[in-house]
């Protein structure tokens, strides 16, 4: 699977092509003087791509586009998304969501529970995921609060 985003300034044309093997298919094509979508990463086992749509009032929303049909649907969460969490292969693993403290939501239930346990182990502190290993076995967090001021910790299975 390979995706190619194109923006042709002279033609004012923004498009997205999907290559599967030797076949290619254009799933998105929009005539516009500037980009109205920022493609972020793959979702749903590479069946869709997340993008941020910027409308004329400068408000943004996260949506996903089906890679077979080009169909678009909004990503609805009960909380405000701060940022998607994306791995090195541009797969969307989850979201950081607005709250006090910041909360994390992952599509993988086991990873979601693990991160919840990590965050809960620092009550009264803000916990920020700053980096991770490709397999998510090792997670680096930054902790801020009354007992820890900008302290980094490595969380690994058996040490959480």
Short mmCIF file of N, CA and C in Angstrom, two decimals:
data_model
loop_
_atom_site.label_atom_id
_atom_site.label_comp_id
_atom_site.label_asym_id
_atom_site.label_seq_id
_atom_site.Cartn_x
_atom_site.Cartn_y
_atom_site.Cartn_z
N UNK A 1 0.85 -1.18 0.00
CA UNK A 1 0.00 0.00 0.00
C UNK A 1 0.89 1.24 0.00
N UNK A 2 0.60 2.14 -0.89
CA UNK A 2 1.34 3.40 -0.99
C UNK A 2 0.33 4.50 -1.31
N UNK A 3 0.48 5.63 -0.64
CA UNK A 3 -0.39 6.78 -0.91
C UNK A 3 0.46 7.91 -1.46
N UNK A 4 -0.11 8.65 -2.39
CA UNK A 4 0.58 9.81 -2.95
C UNK A 4 -0.36 11.00 -2.91
N UNK A 5 0.05 12.02 -2.18
CA UNK A 5 -0.71 13.26 -2.13
C UNK A 5 -0.09 14.22 -3.14
N UNK A 6 -0.94 14.85 -3.92
CA UNK A 6 -0.46 15.81 -4.92
C UNK A 6 -1.18 17.14 -4.73
N UNK A 7 -0.43 18.22 -4.94
CA UNK A 7 -1.05 19.54 -5.02
C UNK A 7 -0.38 20.27 -6.17
N UNK A 8 -1.16 20.55 -7.19
CA UNK A 8 -0.64 21.23 -8.37
C UNK A 8 -1.05 22.70 -8.31
N UNK A 9 -0.07 23.57 -8.02
CA UNK A 9 -0.35 24.99 -7.84
C UNK A 9 -0.99 25.63 -9.07
N UNK A 10 -0.44 25.37 -10.25
CA UNK A 10 -0.96 26.02 -11.46
C UNK A 10 -2.40 25.62 -11.75
N UNK A 11 -2.71 24.36 -11.54
CA UNK A 11 -4.07 23.88 -11.81
C UNK A 11 -4.98 24.02 -10.60
N UNK A 12 -4.39 24.41 -9.46
CA UNK A 12 -5.14 24.50 -8.20
C UNK A 12 -5.90 23.19 -7.94
N UNK A 13 -5.14 22.10 -7.97
CA UNK A 13 -5.74 20.77 -7.84
C UNK A 13 -5.06 19.98 -6.73
N UNK A 14 -5.85 19.52 -5.77
CA UNK A 14 -5.36 18.72 -4.64
C UNK A 14 -5.95 17.32 -4.80
N UNK A 15 -5.08 16.28 -4.74
CA UNK A 15 -5.58 14.93 -4.96
C UNK A 15 -4.81 13.93 -4.09
N UNK A 16 -5.41 12.75 -3.93
CA UNK A 16 -4.80 11.65 -3.19
C UNK A 16 -4.97 10.38 -4.01
N UNK A 17 -3.86 9.71 -4.27
CA UNK A 17 -3.87 8.47 -5.02
C UNK A 17 -3.47 7.32 -4.12
N UNK A 18 -4.11 6.18 -4.33
CA UNK A 18 -3.81 4.96 -3.57
C UNK A 18 -3.23 3.95 -4.56
N UNK A 19 -2.06 3.42 -4.21
CA UNK A 19 -1.43 2.37 -5.01
C UNK A 19 -1.47 1.08 -4.22
N UNK A 20 -2.07 0.05 -4.82
CA UNK A 20 -2.08 -1.29 -4.23
C UNK A 20 -1.50 -2.21 -5.29
N UNK A 21 -0.29 -2.69 -5.05
CA UNK A 21 0.39 -3.47 -6.07
C UNK A 21 0.67 -2.59 -7.27
N UNK A 22 0.28 -3.04 -8.44
CA UNK A 22 0.53 -2.26 -9.66
C UNK A 22 -0.65 -1.37 -10.03
N UNK A 23 -1.72 -1.45 -9.25
CA UNK A 23 -2.92 -0.67 -9.55
C UNK A 23 -2.93 0.63 -8.75
N UNK A 24 -3.41 1.69 -9.37
CA UNK A 24 -3.56 2.97 -8.66
C UNK A 24 -4.99 3.46 -8.85
N UNK A 25 -5.43 4.24 -7.87
CA UNK A 25 -6.79 4.78 -7.90
C UNK A 25 -6.78 6.14 -7.21
N UNK A 26 -7.37 7.13 -7.85
CA UNK A 26 -7.51 8.45 -7.24
C UNK A 26 -8.79 8.43 -6.41
N UNK A 27 -8.65 8.65 -5.10
CA UNK A 27 -9.83 8.62 -4.23
C UNK A 27 -10.27 10.01 -3.79
N UNK A 28 -9.42 10.99 -4.03
CA UNK A 28 -9.75 12.35 -3.64
C UNK A 28 -9.23 13.29 -4.70
N UNK A 29 -10.07 14.27 -5.08
CA UNK A 29 -9.70 15.24 -6.08
C UNK A 29 -10.51 16.50 -5.81
N UNK A 30 -9.83 17.61 -5.58
CA UNK A 30 -10.53 18.86 -5.26
C UNK A 30 -9.84 20.03 -5.95
N UNK A 31 -10.61 20.84 -6.63
CA UNK A 31 -10.08 22.06 -7.23
C UNK A 31 -10.15 23.15 -6.17
N UNK A 32 -8.98 23.65 -5.78
CA UNK A 32 -8.91 24.62 -4.69
C UNK A 32 -7.61 25.41 -4.78
N UNK A 33 -7.62 26.71 -4.48
CA UNK A 33 -6.38 27.49 -4.54
C UNK A 33 -5.41 27.15 -3.40
N UNK A 34 -5.92 26.53 -2.34
CA UNK A 34 -5.04 26.10 -1.24
C UNK A 34 -5.59 24.80 -0.66
N UNK A 35 -4.73 24.07 -0.01
CA UNK A 35 -5.13 22.80 0.57
C UNK A 35 -6.19 23.01 1.64
N UNK A 36 -7.20 22.17 1.60
CA UNK A 36 -8.26 22.23 2.61
C UNK A 36 -8.23 21.00 3.50
N UNK A 37 -7.32 20.07 3.20
CA UNK A 37 -7.18 18.86 4.00
C UNK A 37 -5.70 18.58 4.25
N UNK A 38 -5.39 18.22 5.49
CA UNK A 38 -4.03 17.84 5.85
C UNK A 38 -4.08 16.36 6.23
N UNK A 39 -3.48 15.52 5.39
CA UNK A 39 -3.50 14.08 5.63
C UNK A 39 -2.50 13.74 6.73
N UNK A 40 -2.93 12.93 7.70
CA UNK A 40 -2.16 12.69 8.92
C UNK A 40 -1.57 11.30 9.01
N UNK A 41 -2.42 10.27 8.88
CA UNK A 41 -1.90 8.91 9.01
C UNK A 41 -2.97 7.87 8.76
N UNK A 42 -2.53 6.63 8.60
CA UNK A 42 -3.43 5.51 8.31
C UNK A 42 -4.15 5.04 9.56
N UNK A 43 -5.37 4.55 9.36
CA UNK A 43 -6.21 4.03 10.45
C UNK A 43 -6.89 2.74 10.00
N UNK A 44 -7.56 2.09 10.94
CA UNK A 44 -8.44 0.96 10.64
C UNK A 44 -7.73 -0.12 9.81
N UNK A 45 -6.54 -0.53 10.28
CA UNK A 45 -5.78 -1.56 9.56
C UNK A 45 -5.56 -1.20 8.10
N UNK A 46 -5.18 0.04 7.88
CA UNK A 46 -4.86 0.59 6.55
C UNK A 46 -6.06 0.62 5.60
N UNK A 47 -7.26 0.74 6.15
CA UNK A 47 -8.46 0.84 5.32
C UNK A 47 -8.91 2.29 5.15
N UNK A 48 -8.34 3.19 5.97
CA UNK A 48 -8.70 4.60 5.86
C UNK A 48 -7.52 5.47 6.27
N UNK A 49 -7.61 6.75 5.91
CA UNK A 49 -6.57 7.72 6.28
C UNK A 49 -7.24 8.85 7.05
N UNK A 50 -6.60 9.24 8.16
CA UNK A 50 -7.09 10.36 8.94
C UNK A 50 -6.61 11.65 8.30
N UNK A 51 -7.49 12.65 8.32
CA UNK A 51 -7.08 13.97 7.84
C UNK A 51 -7.74 15.05 8.68
N UNK A 52 -7.14 16.21 8.63
CA UNK A 52 -7.70 17.38 9.30
C UNK A 52 -8.26 18.27 8.21
N UNK A 53 -9.53 18.57 8.30
CA UNK A 53 -10.19 19.45 7.34
C UNK A 53 -10.20 20.86 7.89
N UNK A 54 -9.77 21.79 7.09
CA UNK A 54 -9.77 23.20 7.47
C UNK A 54 -10.86 23.87 6.65
N UNK A 55 -11.89 24.39 7.33
CA UNK A 55 -12.96 25.02 6.58
C UNK A 55 -12.72 26.53 6.46
N UNK A 56 -13.65 27.20 5.85
CA UNK A 56 -13.49 28.62 5.56
C UNK A 56 -13.45 29.49 6.80
N UNK A 57 -13.93 28.98 7.93
CA UNK A 57 -13.91 29.78 9.16
C UNK A 57 -12.69 29.44 10.01
N UNK A 58 -11.73 28.70 9.43
CA UNK A 58 -10.48 28.30 10.09
C UNK A 58 -10.69 27.31 11.22
N UNK A 59 -11.89 26.75 11.34
CA UNK A 59 -12.09 25.69 12.33
C UNK A 59 -11.59 24.39 11.73
N UNK A 60 -11.11 23.50 12.56
CA UNK A 60 -10.60 22.24 12.02
C UNK A 60 -11.33 21.08 12.68
N UNK A 61 -11.41 20.00 11.96
CA UNK A 61 -12.04 18.79 12.46
C UNK A 61 -11.26 17.60 11.94
N UNK A 62 -11.22 16.53 12.72
CA UNK A 62 -10.57 15.31 12.27
C UNK A 62 -11.61 14.40 11.64
N UNK A 63 -11.26 13.87 10.50
CA UNK A 63 -12.12 12.97 9.76
C UNK A 63 -11.28 11.84 9.21
N UNK A 64 -11.95 10.85 8.62
CA UNK A 64 -11.20 9.80 7.95
C UNK A 64 -11.83 9.54 6.59
N UNK A 65 -10.96 9.10 5.66
CA UNK A 65 -11.38 8.83 4.29
C UNK A 65 -11.10 7.37 3.99
N UNK A 66 -12.11 6.67 3.49
CA UNK A 66 -11.96 5.27 3.12
C UNK A 66 -11.04 5.18 1.91
N UNK A 67 -10.04 4.29 1.97
CA UNK A 67 -9.06 4.20 0.89
C UNK A 67 -9.58 3.45 -0.34
N UNK A 68 -10.71 2.77 -0.22
CA UNK A 68 -11.29 2.10 -1.38
C UNK A 68 -12.30 2.98 -2.09
N UNK A 69 -13.12 3.68 -1.32
CA UNK A 69 -14.23 4.43 -1.92
C UNK A 69 -14.06 5.94 -1.89
N UNK A 70 -13.19 6.44 -1.01
CA UNK A 70 -13.05 7.89 -0.84
C UNK A 70 -14.11 8.48 0.06
N UNK A 71 -14.98 7.63 0.61
CA UNK A 71 -16.04 8.12 1.51
C UNK A 71 -15.43 8.75 2.75
N UNK A 72 -16.01 9.85 3.19
CA UNK A 72 -15.49 10.62 4.32
C UNK A 72 -16.46 10.53 5.49
N UNK A 73 -15.91 10.34 6.70
CA UNK A 73 -16.72 10.37 7.91
C UNK A 73 -15.95 11.09 9.01
N UNK A 74 -16.68 11.82 9.84
CA UNK A 74 -16.08 12.54 10.97
C UNK A 74 -15.63 11.56 12.03
N UNK A 75 -14.55 11.88 12.72
CA UNK A 75 -14.11 11.11 13.87
C UNK A 75 -14.74 11.77 15.09
N UNK A 76 -15.65 11.08 15.71
CA UNK A 76 -16.39 11.63 16.83
C UNK A 76 -15.89 11.04 18.14
N UNK A 77 -15.42 11.88 19.00
CA UNK A 77 -15.07 11.50 20.37
C UNK A 77 -15.81 12.44 21.30
N UNK A 78 -16.06 11.97 22.50
CA UNK A 78 -16.79 12.81 23.45
C UNK A 78 -15.89 13.92 24.02
N UNK A 79 -14.61 13.83 23.75
CA UNK A 79 -13.66 14.82 24.28
C UNK A 79 -12.92 15.49 23.13
N UNK A 80 -12.34 16.66 23.40
CA UNK A 80 -11.59 17.39 22.38
C UNK A 80 -10.23 16.75 22.16
N UNK A 81 -9.93 16.44 20.92
CA UNK A 81 -8.64 15.85 20.57
C UNK A 81 -7.60 16.96 20.51
N UNK A 82 -6.49 16.75 21.23
CA UNK A 82 -5.37 17.69 21.14
C UNK A 82 -4.51 17.33 19.94
N UNK A 83 -4.14 16.04 19.87
CA UNK A 83 -3.30 15.59 18.78
C UNK A 83 -3.42 14.08 18.60
N UNK A 84 -3.34 13.62 17.36
CA UNK A 84 -3.27 12.18 17.16
C UNK A 84 -1.88 11.67 17.54
N UNK A 85 -1.79 10.43 17.95
CA UNK A 85 -0.51 9.80 18.26
C UNK A 85 -0.19 8.86 17.10
N UNK A 86 0.93 9.12 16.43
CA UNK A 86 1.27 8.46 15.18
C UNK A 86 2.63 7.77 15.32
N UNK A 87 2.73 6.53 14.81
CA UNK A 87 4.01 5.83 14.88
C UNK A 87 4.88 6.19 13.69
N UNK A 88 6.07 5.58 13.62
CA UNK A 88 7.04 5.92 12.57
C UNK A 88 6.55 5.54 11.18
N UNK A 89 5.58 4.63 11.09
CA UNK A 89 5.03 4.23 9.80
C UNK A 89 3.78 5.01 9.43
N UNK A 90 3.51 6.08 10.17
CA UNK A 90 2.37 6.97 9.97
C UNK A 90 1.03 6.26 10.18
N UNK A 91 1.00 5.34 11.14
CA UNK A 91 -0.25 4.71 11.56
C UNK A 91 -0.73 5.44 12.81
N UNK A 92 -1.98 5.81 12.81
CA UNK A 92 -2.57 6.50 13.96
C UNK A 92 -2.87 5.44 15.02
N UNK A 93 -2.22 5.57 16.18
CA UNK A 93 -2.39 4.62 17.28
C UNK A 93 -3.46 5.05 18.27
N UNK A 94 -3.68 6.36 18.35
CA UNK A 94 -4.64 6.89 19.30
C UNK A 94 -4.60 8.39 19.31
N UNK A 95 -5.10 8.97 20.43
CA UNK A 95 -5.20 10.42 20.55
C UNK A 95 -4.82 10.86 21.95
N UNK A 96 -4.28 12.06 22.04
CA UNK A 96 -4.20 12.77 23.31
C UNK A 96 -5.43 13.67 23.33
N UNK A 97 -6.19 13.62 24.41
CA UNK A 97 -7.42 14.41 24.48
C UNK A 97 -7.34 15.42 25.62
N UNK A 98 -7.98 16.55 25.38
CA UNK A 98 -7.96 17.67 26.33
C UNK A 98 -8.61 17.25 27.64
N UNK A 99 -7.99 17.66 28.71
CA UNK A 99 -8.52 17.39 30.03
C UNK A 99 -7.51 17.80 31.07
N UNK A 100 -7.88 17.72 32.29
CA UNK A 100 -6.95 18.03 33.37
C UNK A 100 -6.97 16.85 34.34
N UNK A 101 -5.99 16.01 34.24
CA UNK A 101 -4.84 16.03 33.33
C UNK A 101 -5.21 15.55 31.93
N UNK A 102 -4.25 15.68 31.00
CA UNK A 102 -4.44 15.18 29.64
C UNK A 102 -4.71 13.69 29.71
N UNK A 103 -5.64 13.24 28.87
CA UNK A 103 -5.97 11.82 28.81
C UNK A 103 -5.51 11.26 27.47
N UNK A 104 -5.33 9.97 27.43
CA UNK A 104 -4.93 9.30 26.21
C UNK A 104 -5.95 8.23 25.86
N UNK A 105 -6.22 8.10 24.58
CA UNK A 105 -7.13 7.07 24.09
C UNK A 105 -6.42 6.34 22.95
N UNK A 106 -6.27 5.01 23.08
CA UNK A 106 -5.63 4.20 22.06
C UNK A 106 -6.62 3.20 21.49
N UNK A 107 -6.47 2.87 20.22
CA UNK A 107 -7.35 1.90 19.58
C UNK A 107 -7.09 0.49 20.10
N UNK A 108 -5.84 0.20 20.45
CA UNK A 108 -5.48 -1.10 20.99
C UNK A 108 -5.86 -1.12 22.48
N UNK A 109 -6.80 -1.97 22.86
CA UNK A 109 -7.33 -1.98 24.24
C UNK A 109 -6.24 -2.28 25.28
N UNK A 110 -5.33 -3.20 24.97
CA UNK A 110 -4.27 -3.53 25.92
C UNK A 110 -3.35 -2.34 26.14
N UNK A 111 -2.97 -1.65 25.07
CA UNK A 111 -2.14 -0.45 25.20
C UNK A 111 -2.91 0.64 25.93
N UNK A 112 -4.19 0.77 25.65
CA UNK A 112 -5.02 1.77 26.32
C UNK A 112 -5.02 1.54 27.83
N UNK A 113 -5.24 0.29 28.26
CA UNK A 113 -5.23 -0.04 29.70
C UNK A 113 -3.86 0.23 30.32
N UNK A 114 -2.82 -0.13 29.60
CA UNK A 114 -1.46 0.07 30.12
C UNK A 114 -1.18 1.56 30.35
N UNK A 115 -1.52 2.38 29.38
CA UNK A 115 -1.29 3.82 29.51
C UNK A 115 -2.15 4.40 30.62
N UNK A 116 -3.40 3.95 30.74
CA UNK A 116 -4.24 4.40 31.85
C UNK A 116 -3.59 4.07 33.19
N UNK A 117 -3.03 2.87 33.32
CA UNK A 117 -2.35 2.48 34.57
C UNK A 117 -1.12 3.33 34.83
N UNK A 118 -0.37 3.64 33.79
CA UNK A 118 0.82 4.50 33.95
C UNK A 118 0.39 5.87 34.46
N UNK A 119 -0.62 6.47 33.82
CA UNK A 119 -1.09 7.81 34.21
C UNK A 119 -1.63 7.79 35.64
N UNK A 120 -2.40 6.74 35.98
CA UNK A 120 -2.97 6.64 37.33
C UNK A 120 -1.92 6.44 38.41
N UNK A 121 -0.74 5.98 38.04
CA UNK A 121 0.30 5.77 39.04
C UNK A 121 0.97 7.08 39.48
N UNK A 122 0.58 8.20 38.87
CA UNK A 122 1.09 9.52 39.26
C UNK A 122 -0.10 10.44 39.58
N UNK A 123 -0.85 10.15 40.64
CA UNK A 123 -2.03 10.98 40.95
C UNK A 123 -1.63 12.42 41.25
N UNK A 124 -2.43 13.35 40.76
CA UNK A 124 -2.17 14.76 41.00
C UNK A 124 -1.08 15.33 40.11
N UNK A 125 -0.62 14.56 39.15
CA UNK A 125 0.44 14.99 38.24
C UNK A 125 -0.06 14.96 36.80
N UNK A 126 0.54 15.77 35.97
CA UNK A 126 0.29 15.72 34.53
C UNK A 126 1.32 14.76 33.94
N UNK A 127 0.85 13.81 33.14
CA UNK A 127 1.72 12.82 32.53
C UNK A 127 1.64 12.99 31.02
N UNK A 128 2.80 13.18 30.39
CA UNK A 128 2.89 13.38 28.95
C UNK A 128 3.70 12.25 28.33
N UNK A 129 3.13 11.59 27.33
CA UNK A 129 3.90 10.59 26.58
C UNK A 129 4.79 11.35 25.62
N UNK A 130 6.10 11.15 25.74
CA UNK A 130 7.03 11.90 24.90
C UNK A 130 7.68 11.06 23.81
N UNK A 131 7.78 9.74 24.04
CA UNK A 131 8.38 8.87 23.03
C UNK A 131 8.05 7.43 23.36
N UNK A 132 8.29 6.52 22.41
CA UNK A 132 7.98 5.11 22.60
C UNK A 132 8.80 4.29 21.62
N UNK A 133 8.96 3.02 21.96
CA UNK A 133 9.63 2.09 21.04
C UNK A 133 8.63 1.68 19.96
N UNK A 134 9.11 1.19 18.82
CA UNK A 134 8.19 0.81 17.73
C UNK A 134 7.12 -0.20 18.14
N UNK A 135 7.43 -1.08 19.10
CA UNK A 135 6.45 -2.08 19.53
C UNK A 135 5.66 -1.62 20.76
N UNK A 136 5.87 -0.41 21.21
CA UNK A 136 5.20 0.19 22.36
C UNK A 136 5.50 -0.52 23.69
N UNK A 137 6.54 -1.34 23.73
CA UNK A 137 6.92 -2.00 24.97
C UNK A 137 7.56 -1.01 25.93
N UNK A 138 8.24 -0.01 25.40
CA UNK A 138 8.94 0.99 26.22
C UNK A 138 8.36 2.36 25.90
N UNK A 139 7.88 3.03 26.93
CA UNK A 139 7.24 4.34 26.77
C UNK A 139 7.96 5.33 27.68
N UNK A 140 8.38 6.45 27.10
CA UNK A 140 9.00 7.51 27.89
C UNK A 140 7.93 8.54 28.21
N UNK A 141 7.82 8.85 29.48
CA UNK A 141 6.83 9.83 29.92
C UNK A 141 7.53 10.98 30.65
N UNK A 142 6.90 12.14 30.58
CA UNK A 142 7.35 13.30 31.36
C UNK A 142 6.27 13.56 32.39
N UNK A 143 6.67 13.70 33.64
CA UNK A 143 5.72 13.89 34.74
C UNK A 143 5.94 15.27 35.35
N UNK A 144 4.84 16.02 35.50
CA UNK A 144 4.88 17.35 36.12
C UNK A 144 3.86 17.39 37.24
N UNK A 145 4.27 17.91 38.37
CA UNK A 145 3.34 18.02 39.49
C UNK A 145 4.06 18.34 40.77
N UNK A 146 3.38 18.20 41.91
CA UNK A 146 3.96 18.59 43.20
C UNK A 146 5.19 17.76 43.60
N UNK A 147 5.23 16.49 43.24
CA UNK A 147 6.36 15.65 43.63
C UNK A 147 7.42 15.55 42.54
N UNK A 148 7.04 15.76 41.30
CA UNK A 148 7.97 15.63 40.17
C UNK A 148 7.82 16.83 39.25
N UNK A 149 8.90 17.57 39.07
CA UNK A 149 8.90 18.73 38.18
C UNK A 149 9.67 18.40 36.91
N UNK A 150 8.96 18.12 35.83
CA UNK A 150 9.59 17.81 34.54
C UNK A 150 10.59 16.67 34.65
N UNK A 151 10.17 15.58 35.24
CA UNK A 151 11.00 14.39 35.37
C UNK A 151 10.57 13.38 34.32
N UNK A 152 11.55 12.76 33.66
CA UNK A 152 11.27 11.75 32.65
C UNK A 152 11.45 10.36 33.25
N UNK A 153 10.54 9.46 32.87
CA UNK A 153 10.60 8.08 33.32
C UNK A 153 10.45 7.15 32.11
N UNK A 154 11.10 6.00 32.19
CA UNK A 154 10.94 4.96 31.19
C UNK A 154 10.01 3.90 31.76
N UNK A 155 8.93 3.64 31.06
CA UNK A 155 7.98 2.62 31.48
C UNK A 155 8.12 1.43 30.56
N UNK A 156 8.39 0.26 31.15
CA UNK A 156 8.53 -0.98 30.41
C UNK A 156 7.70 -2.05 31.10
N UNK A 157 7.28 -3.09 30.37
CA UNK A 157 6.49 -4.14 31.03
C UNK A 157 7.21 -4.68 32.27
N UNK A 158 6.47 -4.81 33.35
CA UNK A 158 7.05 -5.26 34.60
C UNK A 158 7.54 -4.13 35.48
N UNK A 159 7.66 -2.91 34.90
CA UNK A 159 8.11 -1.77 35.70
C UNK A 159 7.04 -0.69 35.80
N UNK A 160 5.91 -0.88 35.12
CA UNK A 160 4.83 0.13 35.13
C UNK A 160 4.28 0.30 36.53
#
